[in-house]
CSV table of C-alpha atoms and ligand atoms in Angstrom, one decimal:
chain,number,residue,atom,x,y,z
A,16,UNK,CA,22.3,-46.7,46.6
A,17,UNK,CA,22.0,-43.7,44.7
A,18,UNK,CA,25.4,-41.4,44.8
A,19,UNK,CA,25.0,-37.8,46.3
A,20,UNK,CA,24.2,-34.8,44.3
A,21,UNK,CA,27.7,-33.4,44.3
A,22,UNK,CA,29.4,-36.8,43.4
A,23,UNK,CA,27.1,-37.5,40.7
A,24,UNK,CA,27.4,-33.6,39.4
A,25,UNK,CA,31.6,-34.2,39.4
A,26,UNK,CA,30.8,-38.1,37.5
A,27,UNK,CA,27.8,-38.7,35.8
A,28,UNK,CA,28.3,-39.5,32.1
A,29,UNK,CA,31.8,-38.8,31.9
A,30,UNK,CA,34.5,-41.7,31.5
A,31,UNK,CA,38.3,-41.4,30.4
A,32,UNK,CA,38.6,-41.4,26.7
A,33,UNK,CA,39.6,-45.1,26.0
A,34,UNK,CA,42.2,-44.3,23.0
A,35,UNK,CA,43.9,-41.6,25.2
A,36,UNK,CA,42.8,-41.2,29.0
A,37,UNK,CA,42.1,-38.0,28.5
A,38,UNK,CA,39.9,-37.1,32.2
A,39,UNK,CA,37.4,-34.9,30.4
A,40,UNK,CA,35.1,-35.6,27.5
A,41,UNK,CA,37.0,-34.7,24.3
A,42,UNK,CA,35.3,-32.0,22.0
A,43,UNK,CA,34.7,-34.1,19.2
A,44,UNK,CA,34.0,-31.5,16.6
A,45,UNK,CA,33.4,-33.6,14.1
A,46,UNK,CA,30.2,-34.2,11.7
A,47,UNK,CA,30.5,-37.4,10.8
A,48,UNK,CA,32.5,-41.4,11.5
A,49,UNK,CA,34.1,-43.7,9.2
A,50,UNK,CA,32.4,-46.7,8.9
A,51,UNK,CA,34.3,-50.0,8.0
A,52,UNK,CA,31.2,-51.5,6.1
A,53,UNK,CA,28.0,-50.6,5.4
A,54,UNK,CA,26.4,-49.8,8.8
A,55,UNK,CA,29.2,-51.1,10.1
A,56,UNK,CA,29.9,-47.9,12.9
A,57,UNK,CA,30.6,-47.3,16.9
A,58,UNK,CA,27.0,-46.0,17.2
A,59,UNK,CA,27.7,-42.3,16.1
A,60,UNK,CA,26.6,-42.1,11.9
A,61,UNK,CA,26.0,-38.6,11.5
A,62,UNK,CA,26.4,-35.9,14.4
A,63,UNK,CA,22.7,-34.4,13.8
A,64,UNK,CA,21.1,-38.0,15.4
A,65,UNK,CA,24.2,-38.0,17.9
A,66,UNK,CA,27.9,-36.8,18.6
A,67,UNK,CA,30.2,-38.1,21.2
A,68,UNK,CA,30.8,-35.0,23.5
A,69,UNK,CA,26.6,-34.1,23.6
A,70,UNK,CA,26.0,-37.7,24.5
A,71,UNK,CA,28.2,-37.8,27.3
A,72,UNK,CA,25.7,-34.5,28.4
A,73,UNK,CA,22.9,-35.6,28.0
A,74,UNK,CA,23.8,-38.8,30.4
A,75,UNK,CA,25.1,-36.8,32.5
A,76,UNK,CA,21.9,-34.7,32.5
A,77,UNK,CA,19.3,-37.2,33.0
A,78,UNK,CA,21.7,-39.0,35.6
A,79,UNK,CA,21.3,-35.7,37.6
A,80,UNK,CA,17.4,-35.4,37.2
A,81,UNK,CA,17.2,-38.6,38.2
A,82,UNK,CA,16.2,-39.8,35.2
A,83,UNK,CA,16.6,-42.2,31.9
A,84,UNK,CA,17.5,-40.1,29.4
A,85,UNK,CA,18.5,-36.9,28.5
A,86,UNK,CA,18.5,-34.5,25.1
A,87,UNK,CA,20.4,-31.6,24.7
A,88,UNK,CA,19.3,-29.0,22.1
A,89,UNK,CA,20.8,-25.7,20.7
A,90,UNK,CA,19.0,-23.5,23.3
A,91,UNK,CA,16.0,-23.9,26.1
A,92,UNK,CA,13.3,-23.1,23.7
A,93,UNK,CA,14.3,-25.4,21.0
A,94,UNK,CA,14.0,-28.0,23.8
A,95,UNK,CA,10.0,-26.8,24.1
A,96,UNK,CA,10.0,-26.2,20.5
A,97,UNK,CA,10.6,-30.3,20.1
A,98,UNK,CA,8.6,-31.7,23.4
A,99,UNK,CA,5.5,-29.5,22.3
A,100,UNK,CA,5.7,-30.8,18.1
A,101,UNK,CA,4.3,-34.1,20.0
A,102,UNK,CA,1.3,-32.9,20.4
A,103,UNK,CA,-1.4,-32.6,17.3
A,104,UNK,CA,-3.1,-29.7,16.3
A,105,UNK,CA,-6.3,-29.8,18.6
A,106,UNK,CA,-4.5,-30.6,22.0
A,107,UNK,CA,-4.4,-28.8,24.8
A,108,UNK,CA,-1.8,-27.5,26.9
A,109,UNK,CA,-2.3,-25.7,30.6
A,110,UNK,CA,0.2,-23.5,31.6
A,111,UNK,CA,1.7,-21.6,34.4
A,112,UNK,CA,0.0,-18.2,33.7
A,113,UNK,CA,3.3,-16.3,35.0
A,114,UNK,CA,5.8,-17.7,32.7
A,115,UNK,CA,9.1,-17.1,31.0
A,116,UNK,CA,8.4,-14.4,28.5
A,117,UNK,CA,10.1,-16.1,25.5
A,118,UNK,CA,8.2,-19.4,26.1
A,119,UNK,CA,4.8,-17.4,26.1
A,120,UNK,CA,5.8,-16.5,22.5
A,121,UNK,CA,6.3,-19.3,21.8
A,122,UNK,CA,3.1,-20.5,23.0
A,123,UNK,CA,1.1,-18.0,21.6
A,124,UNK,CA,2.8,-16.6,18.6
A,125,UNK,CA,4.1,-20.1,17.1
A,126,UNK,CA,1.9,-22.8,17.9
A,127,UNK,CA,-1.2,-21.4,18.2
A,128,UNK,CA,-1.2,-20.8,14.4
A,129,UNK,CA,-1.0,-24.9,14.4
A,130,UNK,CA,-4.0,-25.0,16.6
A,131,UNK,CA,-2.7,-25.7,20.0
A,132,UNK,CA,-4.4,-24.3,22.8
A,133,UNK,CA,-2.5,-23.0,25.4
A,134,UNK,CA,-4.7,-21.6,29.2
A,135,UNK,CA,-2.5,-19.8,31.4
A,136,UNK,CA,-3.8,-20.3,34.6
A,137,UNK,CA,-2.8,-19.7,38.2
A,138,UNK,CA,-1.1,-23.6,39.1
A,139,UNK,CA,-0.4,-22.7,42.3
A,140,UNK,CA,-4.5,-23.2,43.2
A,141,UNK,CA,-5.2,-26.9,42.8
A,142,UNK,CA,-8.8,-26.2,42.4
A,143,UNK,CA,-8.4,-24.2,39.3
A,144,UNK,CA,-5.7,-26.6,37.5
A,145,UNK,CA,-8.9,-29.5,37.9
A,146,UNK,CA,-11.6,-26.9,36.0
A,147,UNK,CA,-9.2,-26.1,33.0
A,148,UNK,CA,-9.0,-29.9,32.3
A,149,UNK,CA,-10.8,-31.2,29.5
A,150,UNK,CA,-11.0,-33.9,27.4
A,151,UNK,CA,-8.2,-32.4,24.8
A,152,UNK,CA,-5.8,-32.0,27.2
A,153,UNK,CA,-2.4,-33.4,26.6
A,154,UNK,CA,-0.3,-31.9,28.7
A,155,UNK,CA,0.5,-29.3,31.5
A,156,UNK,CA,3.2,-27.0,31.4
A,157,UNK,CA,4.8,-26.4,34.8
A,158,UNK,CA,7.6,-23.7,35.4
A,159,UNK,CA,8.0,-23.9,39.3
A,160,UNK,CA,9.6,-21.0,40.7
A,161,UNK,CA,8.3,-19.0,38.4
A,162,UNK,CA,10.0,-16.1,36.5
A,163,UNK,CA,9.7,-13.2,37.6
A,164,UNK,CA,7.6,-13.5,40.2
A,165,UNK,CA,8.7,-16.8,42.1
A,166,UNK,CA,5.4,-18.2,42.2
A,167,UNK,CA,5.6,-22.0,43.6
A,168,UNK,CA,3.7,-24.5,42.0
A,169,UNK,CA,3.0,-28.3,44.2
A,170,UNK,CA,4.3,-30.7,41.6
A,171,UNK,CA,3.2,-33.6,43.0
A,172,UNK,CA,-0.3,-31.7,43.6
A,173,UNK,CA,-0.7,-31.3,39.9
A,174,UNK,CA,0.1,-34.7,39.2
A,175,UNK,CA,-2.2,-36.3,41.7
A,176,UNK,CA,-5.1,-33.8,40.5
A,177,UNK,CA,-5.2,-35.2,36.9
A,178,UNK,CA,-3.5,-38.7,37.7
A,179,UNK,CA,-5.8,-41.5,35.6
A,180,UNK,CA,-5.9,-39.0,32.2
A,181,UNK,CA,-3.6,-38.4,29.3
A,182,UNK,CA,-1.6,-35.9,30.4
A,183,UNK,CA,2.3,-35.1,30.1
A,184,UNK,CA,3.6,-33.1,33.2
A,185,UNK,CA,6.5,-31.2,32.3
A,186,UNK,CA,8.4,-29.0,34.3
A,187,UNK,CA,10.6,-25.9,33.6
A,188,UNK,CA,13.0,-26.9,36.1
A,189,UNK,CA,15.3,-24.0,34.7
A,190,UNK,CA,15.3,-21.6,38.2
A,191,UNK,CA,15.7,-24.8,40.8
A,192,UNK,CA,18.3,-26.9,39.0
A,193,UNK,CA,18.8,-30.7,40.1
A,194,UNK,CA,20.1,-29.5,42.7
A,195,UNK,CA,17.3,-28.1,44.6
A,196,UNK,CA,14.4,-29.5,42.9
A,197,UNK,CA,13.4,-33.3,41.2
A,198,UNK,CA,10.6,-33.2,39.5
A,199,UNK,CA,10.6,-36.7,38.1
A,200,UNK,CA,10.1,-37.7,41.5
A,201,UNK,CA,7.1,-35.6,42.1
A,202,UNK,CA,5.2,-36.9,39.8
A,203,UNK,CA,6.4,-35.3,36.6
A,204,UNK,CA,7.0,-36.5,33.0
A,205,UNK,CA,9.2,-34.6,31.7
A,206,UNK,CA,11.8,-32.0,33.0
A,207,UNK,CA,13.0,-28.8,30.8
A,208,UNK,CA,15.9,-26.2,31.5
A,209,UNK,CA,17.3,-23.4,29.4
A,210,UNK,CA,21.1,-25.0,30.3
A,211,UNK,CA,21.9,-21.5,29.6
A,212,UNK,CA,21.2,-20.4,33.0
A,213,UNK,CA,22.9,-22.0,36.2
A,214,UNK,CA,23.8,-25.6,34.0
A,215,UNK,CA,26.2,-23.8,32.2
A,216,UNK,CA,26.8,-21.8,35.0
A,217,UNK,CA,29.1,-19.0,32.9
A,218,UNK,CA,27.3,-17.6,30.6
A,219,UNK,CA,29.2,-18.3,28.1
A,220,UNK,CA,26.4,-20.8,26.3
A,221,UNK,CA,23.3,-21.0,25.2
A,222,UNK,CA,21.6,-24.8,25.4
A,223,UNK,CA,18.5,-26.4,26.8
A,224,UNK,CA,17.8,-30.1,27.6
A,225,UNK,CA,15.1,-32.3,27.9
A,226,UNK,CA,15.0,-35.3,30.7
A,227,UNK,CA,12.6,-38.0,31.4
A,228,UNK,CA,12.1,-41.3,32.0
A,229,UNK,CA,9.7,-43.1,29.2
A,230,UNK,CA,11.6,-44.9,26.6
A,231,UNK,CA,8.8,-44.8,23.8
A,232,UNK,CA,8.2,-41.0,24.7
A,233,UNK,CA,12.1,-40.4,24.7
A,234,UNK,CA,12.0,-42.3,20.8
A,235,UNK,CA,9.4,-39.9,19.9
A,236,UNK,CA,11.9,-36.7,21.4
A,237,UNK,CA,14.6,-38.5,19.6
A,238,UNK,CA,13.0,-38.7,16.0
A,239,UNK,CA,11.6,-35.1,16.1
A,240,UNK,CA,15.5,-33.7,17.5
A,241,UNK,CA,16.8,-35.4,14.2
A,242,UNK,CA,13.8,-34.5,12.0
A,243,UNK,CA,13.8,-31.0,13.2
A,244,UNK,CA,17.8,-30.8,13.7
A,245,UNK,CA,17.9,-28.0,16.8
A,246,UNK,CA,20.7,-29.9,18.5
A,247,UNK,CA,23.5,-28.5,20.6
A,248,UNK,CA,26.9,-28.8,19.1
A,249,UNK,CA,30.0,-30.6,20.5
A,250,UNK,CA,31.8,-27.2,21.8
A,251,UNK,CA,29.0,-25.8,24.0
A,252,UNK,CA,28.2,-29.6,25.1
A,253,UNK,CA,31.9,-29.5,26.9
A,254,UNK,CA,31.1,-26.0,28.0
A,255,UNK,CA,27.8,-27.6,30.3
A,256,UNK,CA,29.7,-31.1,30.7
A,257,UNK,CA,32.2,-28.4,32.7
A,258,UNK,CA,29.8,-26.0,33.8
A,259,UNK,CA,27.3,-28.6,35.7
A,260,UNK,CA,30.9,-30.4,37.7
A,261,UNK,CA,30.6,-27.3,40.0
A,262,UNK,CA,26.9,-26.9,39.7
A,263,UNK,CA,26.1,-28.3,43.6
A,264,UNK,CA,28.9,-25.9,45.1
A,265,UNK,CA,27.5,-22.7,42.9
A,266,UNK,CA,23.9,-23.8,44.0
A,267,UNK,CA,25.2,-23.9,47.5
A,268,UNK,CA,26.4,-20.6,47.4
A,269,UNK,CA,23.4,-18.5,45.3
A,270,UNK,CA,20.8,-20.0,48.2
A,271,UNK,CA,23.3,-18.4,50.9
A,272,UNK,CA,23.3,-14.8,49.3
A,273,UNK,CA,19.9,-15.7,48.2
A,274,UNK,CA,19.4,-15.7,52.2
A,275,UNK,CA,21.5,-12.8,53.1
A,276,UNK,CA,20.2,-10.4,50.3
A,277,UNK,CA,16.6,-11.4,50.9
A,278,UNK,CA,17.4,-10.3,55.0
A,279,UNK,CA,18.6,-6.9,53.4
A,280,UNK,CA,16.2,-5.9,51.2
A,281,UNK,CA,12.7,-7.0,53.6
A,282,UNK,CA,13.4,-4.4,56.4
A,283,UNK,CA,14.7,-2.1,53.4
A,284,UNK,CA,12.7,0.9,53.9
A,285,UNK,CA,12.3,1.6,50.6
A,286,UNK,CA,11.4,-1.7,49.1
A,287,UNK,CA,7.7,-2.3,49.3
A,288,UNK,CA,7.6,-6.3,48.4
A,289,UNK,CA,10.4,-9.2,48.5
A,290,UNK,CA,9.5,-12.5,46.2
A,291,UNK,CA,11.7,-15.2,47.5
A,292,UNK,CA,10.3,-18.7,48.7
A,293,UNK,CA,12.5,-18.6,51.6
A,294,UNK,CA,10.6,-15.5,53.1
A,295,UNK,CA,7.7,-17.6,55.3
A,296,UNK,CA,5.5,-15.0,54.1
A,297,UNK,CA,5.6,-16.0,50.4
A,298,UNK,CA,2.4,-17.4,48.8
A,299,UNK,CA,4.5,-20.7,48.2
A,300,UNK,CA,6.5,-21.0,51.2
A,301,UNK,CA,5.2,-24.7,52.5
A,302,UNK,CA,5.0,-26.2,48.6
A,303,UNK,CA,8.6,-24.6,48.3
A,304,UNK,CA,9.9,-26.2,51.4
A,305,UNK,CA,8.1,-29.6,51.0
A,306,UNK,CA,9.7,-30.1,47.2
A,307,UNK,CA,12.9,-28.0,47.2
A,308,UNK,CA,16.0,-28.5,49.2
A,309,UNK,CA,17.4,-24.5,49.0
A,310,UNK,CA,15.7,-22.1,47.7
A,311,UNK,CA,18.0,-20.4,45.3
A,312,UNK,CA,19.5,-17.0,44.2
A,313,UNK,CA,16.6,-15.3,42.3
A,314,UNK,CA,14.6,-12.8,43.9
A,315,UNK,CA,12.5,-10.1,42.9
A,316,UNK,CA,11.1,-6.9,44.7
A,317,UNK,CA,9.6,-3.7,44.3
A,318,UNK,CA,11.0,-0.6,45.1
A,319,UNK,CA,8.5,1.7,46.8
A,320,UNK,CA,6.4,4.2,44.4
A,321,UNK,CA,6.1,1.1,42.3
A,322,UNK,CA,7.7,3.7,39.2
A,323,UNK,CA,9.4,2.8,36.2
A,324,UNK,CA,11.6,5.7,36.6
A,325,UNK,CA,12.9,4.9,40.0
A,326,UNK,CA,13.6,1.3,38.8
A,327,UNK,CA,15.2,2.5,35.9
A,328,UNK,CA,17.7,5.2,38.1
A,329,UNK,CA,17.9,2.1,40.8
A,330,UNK,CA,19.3,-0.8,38.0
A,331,UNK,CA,21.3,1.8,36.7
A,332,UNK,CA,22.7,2.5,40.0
A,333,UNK,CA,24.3,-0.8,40.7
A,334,UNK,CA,28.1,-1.3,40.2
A,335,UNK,CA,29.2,-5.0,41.0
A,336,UNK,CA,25.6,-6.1,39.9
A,337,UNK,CA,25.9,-5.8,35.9
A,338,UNK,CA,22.2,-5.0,33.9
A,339,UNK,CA,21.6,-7.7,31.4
A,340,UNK,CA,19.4,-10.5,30.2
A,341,UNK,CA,19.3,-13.8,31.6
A,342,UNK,CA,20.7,-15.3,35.1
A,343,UNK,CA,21.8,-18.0,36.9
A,344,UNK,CA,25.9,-17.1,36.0
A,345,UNK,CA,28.5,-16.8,38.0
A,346,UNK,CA,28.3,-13.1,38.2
A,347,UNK,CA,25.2,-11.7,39.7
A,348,UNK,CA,22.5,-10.1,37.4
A,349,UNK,CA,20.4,-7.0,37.9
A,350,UNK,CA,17.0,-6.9,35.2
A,351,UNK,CA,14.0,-4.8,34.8
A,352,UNK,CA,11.4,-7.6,33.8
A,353,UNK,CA,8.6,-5.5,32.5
A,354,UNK,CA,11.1,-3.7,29.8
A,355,UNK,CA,13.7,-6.3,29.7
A,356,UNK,CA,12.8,-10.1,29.8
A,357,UNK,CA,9.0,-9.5,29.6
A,358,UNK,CA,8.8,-7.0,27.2
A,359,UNK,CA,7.1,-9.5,24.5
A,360,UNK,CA,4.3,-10.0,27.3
A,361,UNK,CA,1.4,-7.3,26.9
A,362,UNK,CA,1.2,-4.8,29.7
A,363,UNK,CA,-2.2,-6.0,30.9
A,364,UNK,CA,-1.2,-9.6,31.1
A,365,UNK,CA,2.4,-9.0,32.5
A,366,UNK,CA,0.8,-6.3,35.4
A,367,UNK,CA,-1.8,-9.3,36.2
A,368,UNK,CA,0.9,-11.9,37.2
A,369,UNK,CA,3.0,-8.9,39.4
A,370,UNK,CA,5.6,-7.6,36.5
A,371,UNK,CA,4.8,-4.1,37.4
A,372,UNK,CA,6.7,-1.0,36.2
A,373,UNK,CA,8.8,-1.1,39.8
A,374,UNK,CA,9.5,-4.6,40.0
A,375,UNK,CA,13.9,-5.7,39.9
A,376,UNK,CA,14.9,-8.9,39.6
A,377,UNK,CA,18.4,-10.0,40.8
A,378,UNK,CA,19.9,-13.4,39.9
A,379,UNK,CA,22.6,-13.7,42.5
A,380,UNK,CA,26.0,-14.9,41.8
A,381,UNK,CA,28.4,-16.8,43.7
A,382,UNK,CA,30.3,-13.2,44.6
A,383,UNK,CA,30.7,-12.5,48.8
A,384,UNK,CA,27.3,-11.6,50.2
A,385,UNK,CA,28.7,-8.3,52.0
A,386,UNK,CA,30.0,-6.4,48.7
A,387,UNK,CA,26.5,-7.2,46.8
A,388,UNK,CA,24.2,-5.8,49.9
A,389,UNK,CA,26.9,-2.5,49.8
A,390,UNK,CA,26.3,-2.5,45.7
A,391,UNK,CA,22.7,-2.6,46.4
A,392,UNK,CA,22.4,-0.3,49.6
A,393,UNK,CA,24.4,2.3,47.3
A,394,UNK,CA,22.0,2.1,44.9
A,395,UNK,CA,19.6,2.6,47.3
A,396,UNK,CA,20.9,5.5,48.3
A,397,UNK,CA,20.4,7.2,44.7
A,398,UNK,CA,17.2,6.7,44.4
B,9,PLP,C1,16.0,-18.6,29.6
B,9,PLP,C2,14.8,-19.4,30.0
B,9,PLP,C3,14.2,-20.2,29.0
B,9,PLP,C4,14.6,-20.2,27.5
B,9,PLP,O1,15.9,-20.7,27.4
B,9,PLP,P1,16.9,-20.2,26.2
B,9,PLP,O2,18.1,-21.0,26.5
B,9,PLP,O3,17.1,-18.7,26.4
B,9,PLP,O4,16.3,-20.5,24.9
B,9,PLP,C5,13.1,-20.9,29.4
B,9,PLP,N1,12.7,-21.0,30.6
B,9,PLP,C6,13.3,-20.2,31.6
B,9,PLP,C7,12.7,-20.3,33.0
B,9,PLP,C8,14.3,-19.4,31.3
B,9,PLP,O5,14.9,-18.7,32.3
């Protein structure tokens, strides 16, 4: 039988050190191993192709996805970076149309130039996910909730609806964690997080990772990691081999003020729109339910007057929330997407998906639910 999510988050991949019984992974900051004879080594040659302490993640990683293996790179978008250099110039990718703003660059400012095609459509609508198939496409690009906006995409849906082709489902599990959402299970190929966000947990790193099951796929990850040499080193490694043995217990406790702030801010008289997959009136509420077990600590809204001034006064506002990049820490985060995280998106595109001029997103931290609604009813109160 499988072990529970909180057992395998405290266990998977670690063991005592054998030559000392050290509990916790050492940081082997080290670049390379003594061999006694030519090829004559413990498995680890040169710490590029593979390093003690990153190993012991990325087990750890795929045994919490549910998965075979696991590759840990030097941030999130280094892990796309690798996963989309397997394609060839003339594939096709299909996108989430509301996605994270750096991996849209990277879509569309890096690898287009090689000739991959990326369409950004709305996932969510099965129907237009079949008519964006053709006969180049190689893979679909899932991020599920979606950033800002929390749109829900059905991953099992998407994988039933082009089941029989030659496509790689990958999912930007990032905003649900392990913990909340298995997307190897639905259906998908490969799973994605920046394991800056709630992995890590601190934000004290910056990683990403890469999970899946298919060995000659995970070969192909493996040669391009070492040809292309983004990998995470040995210190941040034991940072998220730490961060992830308290990721169930964090999870637990963003999806209760996820609850409690979401209660706030919908009878808020001046917030005109709550995103939050737990609010039964959210586009995504059933697919949400159906494939996640909590529905996490992000949630955007939109102040009334939908104004980029009153957003601005509003973030500014806040005292326990902190304005910054990023999210899923410890500490809860307040952002202003369309001049903050999505500010390499243009205006058109962003305001098409929902990133309007008066949307806030919060990335709730583990902090007691009653001093975060007074932080944000204060706030209120300026504005
Ligand atoms: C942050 C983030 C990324 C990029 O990860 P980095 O670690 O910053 O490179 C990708 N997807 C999502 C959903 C993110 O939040």
């Amino acid at each position: 039988m499988q072990k529970g999510k909180g057992t395998r988050a405290v266990h998977a991949g670690v063991k005592p050190c054998e030559a000392t019984g050290a509990i916790m992974t050492p940081i082997y900051q080290t670049s390379t191993y003594v061999q006694e004879g030519v090829g004559n080594h413990k498995g680890y040659e040169y710490s590029r192709t593979l390093n003690p302490t990153r190993h012991a993640l990325e087990q750890a990683l795929a045994e919490l996805e549910g998965g075979k293996h696991g590759l840990v790179f030097g941030s999130g978008l280094a892990a796309i970076d690798n996963l989309i250099k397997i394609l060839k110039p003339g594939d096709e990718v299909i996108s989430t149309d509301d996605l994270y703003g750096g991996s849209y660059r990277l879509f569309t400012t890096v690898f287009e130039n090689y000739d991959i095609k990326f369409h950004f459509v709305d996932l969510s609508n099965p129907e237009v996910l079949k008519s964006s198939v053709n006969e180049n496409t190689r893979m679909i690009w899932i991020e599920t909730p979606t950033n800002p906006m929390m749109k829900i995409t059905d991953i099992k849906a998407v994988a039933e609806a082009v089941s029989g082709n030659d496509v790689l489902i990958c999912v930007d599990n990032t905003f649900a964690t392990p913990m909340l959402q298995q997307p190897l299970a639905e259906g998908a190929d490969v799973v994605m997080h920046s394991a800056t966000k709630y992995l890590g947990g601190h934000s004290d790193v910056v990683m990403g990772c890469l999970m899946l099951n298919d060995d000659e796929l995970d070969e192909k990850l493996r040669t391009l990691q070492n040809s292309c040499g983004a990998i995470a080193g040995p210190m941040d490694s034991f940072l998220v081999l730490r961060g992830i043995k308290t990721l169930h217990l964090r999870m637990q406790r963003h999806c209760e003020n996820g609850r409690a702030v979401v209660d706030f801010l919908k009878d808020h008289p001046k917030v005109e729109k709550v995103y939050w997959p737990g609010l039964e009136s959210h586009t995504g509420h059933a697919a949400a339910k159906r494939q996640m077990s909590g529905f996490g600590g992000m949630i955007s809204f939109t102040i009334k007057g939908d104004d980029k001034k009153i957003a601005n006064k509003f973030v500014e506002g806040v005292k326990i929330f902190t304005l910054a990049e990023s999210l899923g820490g410890v500490e809860s985060l307040i952002g202003h997407p369309a001049t903050m995280t999505h500010a390499s998106i243009p205006k058109e595109v962003r305001e098409k998906v929902g990133v309007t001029d008066g949307l806030i997103r919060l990335s709730l931290g583990v902090e007691d639910a009653d001093d975060l609604i007074e932080d944000l009813a204060n706030a209120f109160d300026l504005v």
